[in-house]
Structures are given as structure tokens and as C-alpha cells.
Coordinates of C-alpha atoms and ligand atoms in Angstrom, one line a residue:
M1 CA 6.5 -18.8 7.7
T2 CA 4.0 -20.5 5.4
I3 CA 0.7 -18.6 5.1
S4 CA -2.2 -21.0 4.8
V5 CA -4.7 -20.9 2.0
A6 CA -7.5 -19.9 4.3
L7 CA -5.4 -17.0 5.7
R8 CA -4.5 -15.9 2.2
R9 CA -8.1 -15.9 1.2
A10 CA -9.1 -13.8 4.2
I11 CA -6.4 -11.2 3.4
W12 CA -7.4 -10.9 -0.2
Q13 CA -11.0 -10.6 0.7
R14 CA -10.4 -8.0 3.4
A15 CA -8.3 -5.9 0.9
E16 CA -11.0 -6.4 -1.8
N17 CA -8.1 -7.5 -4.1
R18 CA -6.4 -4.1 -3.9
C19 CA -3.0 -3.1 -2.7
E20 CA -3.5 -1.7 0.8
Y21 CA -0.8 0.9 0.2
C22 CA -1.4 2.3 -3.3
Q23 CA -5.0 1.0 -3.8
M24 CA -4.1 -0.6 -7.2
P25 CA -6.6 -3.4 -8.0
Q26 CA -4.9 -6.7 -8.9
D27 CA -7.1 -6.7 -12.0
F28 CA -5.1 -3.9 -13.5
D29 CA -1.6 -5.1 -12.5
P30 CA 0.0 -7.9 -14.4
V31 CA 2.2 -8.9 -11.5
T32 CA 0.6 -11.0 -8.8
F33 CA 0.2 -9.2 -5.5
E34 CA 1.9 -10.4 -2.4
I35 CA 1.2 -10.8 1.3
D36 CA 3.2 -8.2 3.3
H37 CA 4.1 -8.5 7.0
V38 CA 3.3 -5.0 8.3
I39 CA 5.8 -5.7 11.1
P40 CA 8.4 -7.8 9.3
E41 CA 9.2 -11.3 10.3
K42 CA 12.7 -10.1 11.0
M43 CA 11.3 -8.0 13.8
N44 CA 9.2 -10.9 15.0
G45 CA 6.1 -9.7 13.3
A46 CA 3.5 -12.5 13.5
T47 CA 2.1 -14.4 10.5
E48 CA -1.5 -13.7 11.5
L49 CA -4.3 -11.7 10.0
Q50 CA -3.7 -8.7 12.3
N51 CA -0.1 -8.2 10.9
L52 CA -0.6 -9.0 7.3
C53 CA -1.8 -7.0 4.4
L54 CA -2.1 -7.3 0.6
A55 CA 0.5 -5.3 -1.3
C56 CA 1.2 -5.0 -5.0
F57 CA 4.7 -6.2 -6.0
K58 CA 6.0 -2.7 -6.4
C59 CA 4.9 -1.4 -3.0
N60 CA 6.0 -4.6 -1.2
N61 CA 9.4 -4.7 -3.0
H62 CA 10.2 -1.1 -2.0
K63 CA 8.9 -1.5 1.5
G64 CA 11.2 -4.4 2.1
P65 CA 11.9 -5.0 5.8
N66 CA 11.2 -1.4 6.7
I67 CA 8.7 0.0 9.2
A68 CA 9.9 3.6 9.0
A69 CA 11.4 6.0 6.5
I70 CA 12.2 9.7 6.1
D71 CA 9.4 12.2 5.7
P72 CA 10.5 14.2 2.6
K73 CA 8.9 17.4 3.9
T74 CA 10.6 17.5 7.3
S75 CA 13.5 15.2 6.8
E76 CA 12.5 13.5 10.1
K77 CA 12.0 9.8 10.7
A78 CA 8.4 8.7 10.4
F79 CA 6.8 5.3 10.8
L80 CA 5.2 3.9 7.6
F81 CA 1.5 3.9 7.0
D82 CA 0.1 0.8 8.8
P83 CA -2.9 -0.7 7.0
R84 CA -3.9 -2.5 10.1
S85 CA -4.1 0.4 12.5
H86 CA -4.4 3.5 10.3
N87 CA -7.3 4.6 8.1
W88 CA -6.1 5.0 4.5
F89 CA -8.3 8.0 3.9
E90 CA -6.9 9.9 6.9
H91 CA -3.4 9.6 5.4
F92 CA -3.9 9.7 1.7
R93 CA -5.8 11.4 -1.0
W94 CA -5.7 11.3 -4.8
D95 CA -4.8 14.3 -6.8
G96 CA -5.6 12.9 -10.2
P97 CA -3.0 10.0 -10.6
I98 CA -0.7 11.5 -7.9
L99 CA -1.0 10.2 -4.3
R100 CA -0.8 13.0 -1.7
S101 CA -0.5 13.0 2.0
E102 CA -0.6 15.6 4.8
T103 CA 0.8 13.3 7.4
P104 CA 4.4 12.2 8.1
E105 CA 3.4 8.5 7.9
G106 CA 1.8 9.1 4.6
R107 CA 4.6 11.1 3.1
A108 CA 7.2 8.7 4.3
T109 CA 5.3 5.8 2.8
I110 CA 4.7 7.5 -0.6
E111 CA 8.4 8.2 -0.8
L112 CA 9.8 4.9 0.3
L113 CA 7.3 2.8 -1.7
Q114 CA 7.9 5.1 -4.7
V115 CA 4.2 5.4 -5.3
N116 CA 4.5 8.5 -7.5
V117 CA 7.3 7.4 -9.9
G118 CA 6.6 8.2 -13.5
H119 CA 5.5 4.8 -14.8
R120 CA 3.1 4.2 -11.9
V121 CA 1.6 7.6 -12.3
A122 CA 1.3 7.0 -16.1
H123 CA -0.4 3.7 -15.4
R124 CA -2.9 5.3 -13.0
R125 CA -3.5 8.2 -15.5
Q126 CA -4.5 5.6 -18.1
L127 CA -6.8 3.8 -15.7
I128 CA -8.4 7.2 -14.8
V129 CA -9.0 7.8 -18.5
E130 CA -10.7 4.4 -18.7
G131 CA -12.8 5.3 -15.7
V132 CA -11.7 2.4 -13.5
F133 CA -9.4 4.2 -11.0
P134 CA -9.4 5.2 -8.2
P135 CA -11.6 2.4 -6.8
G136 CA -14.7 3.6 -5.0
N137 CA -14.2 5.0 -1.5
R138 CA -14.6 2.8 1.4
A139 CA -15.8 4.3 4.7
Ligands
ZN201 ZN1 0.8 -0.9 -4.1

């Protein structure tokens, strides 16, 4: 479904131009971020503000049409982190350039979205050196 300009603008503003999964600011990623349906359209997820989030191409590409994945710690199924109903800071924390999680949702999301693959970690490490990552904490 088409996402109106006004809706796109609202999503970008709400996300402060950052990926709502890995927190990468668009300013530091050469590939234009995308609007992700938290509940995919295939599962009748609505094209409305409450079901949409801003995602970098990498996160969105790996998330695909999934809402769940395997928690690598327990090998059990877990729902993915939901930017609309979960608090990012309750599921994730930065350990330098590595994203960590103590929750099944967080771990499953990091794994499926491949947030900690080498080139992404190397990119964040460089941004940390430059003093521009991670972005300031939001309450
Ligand atoms: Zn991302």
C-alpha cells in the first residue's frame, strides 16, 4: 500500500531519522532507510503510524516478512523486538559497537537482523571513534 508523504514525514520525525532497530542514524548510512511494517502487510498489518517504523536497509532486508525468530541463547522461538510496543532501552544495550540483549525478543532480533555482523560492527566502531555513535539516549 502507498504510504503518504505526510505519514512518511511523521515516521521519520518520530524515529529522529534513526533505524528503530539498530539506532543507526541515516546521516551515517549511504543507503536510504525504509518504512517497515512491524506486522507485515502479508499478515494484514495496517499501513498506519501505529504499525510502521523507520528501518535501515540492512535491518529491514533481514527482517523481511518475519515477526519472530529463534533466540540463539535458548533455541526457542521468540517474537521480534517491536518498536511500537517495546522500549528499546529495555531490550538492548551497547557494548562498544556490539549490540547486546538480555531478552528473548532482543536476542532474536539481533540474530535475525544480523546487527552484529562484522562490517556493521566495524562501521559503528568507526563512528564511535568519530564520537558520533551511539546517538544520545532517549528516555
Ligand atoms: Zn538498522
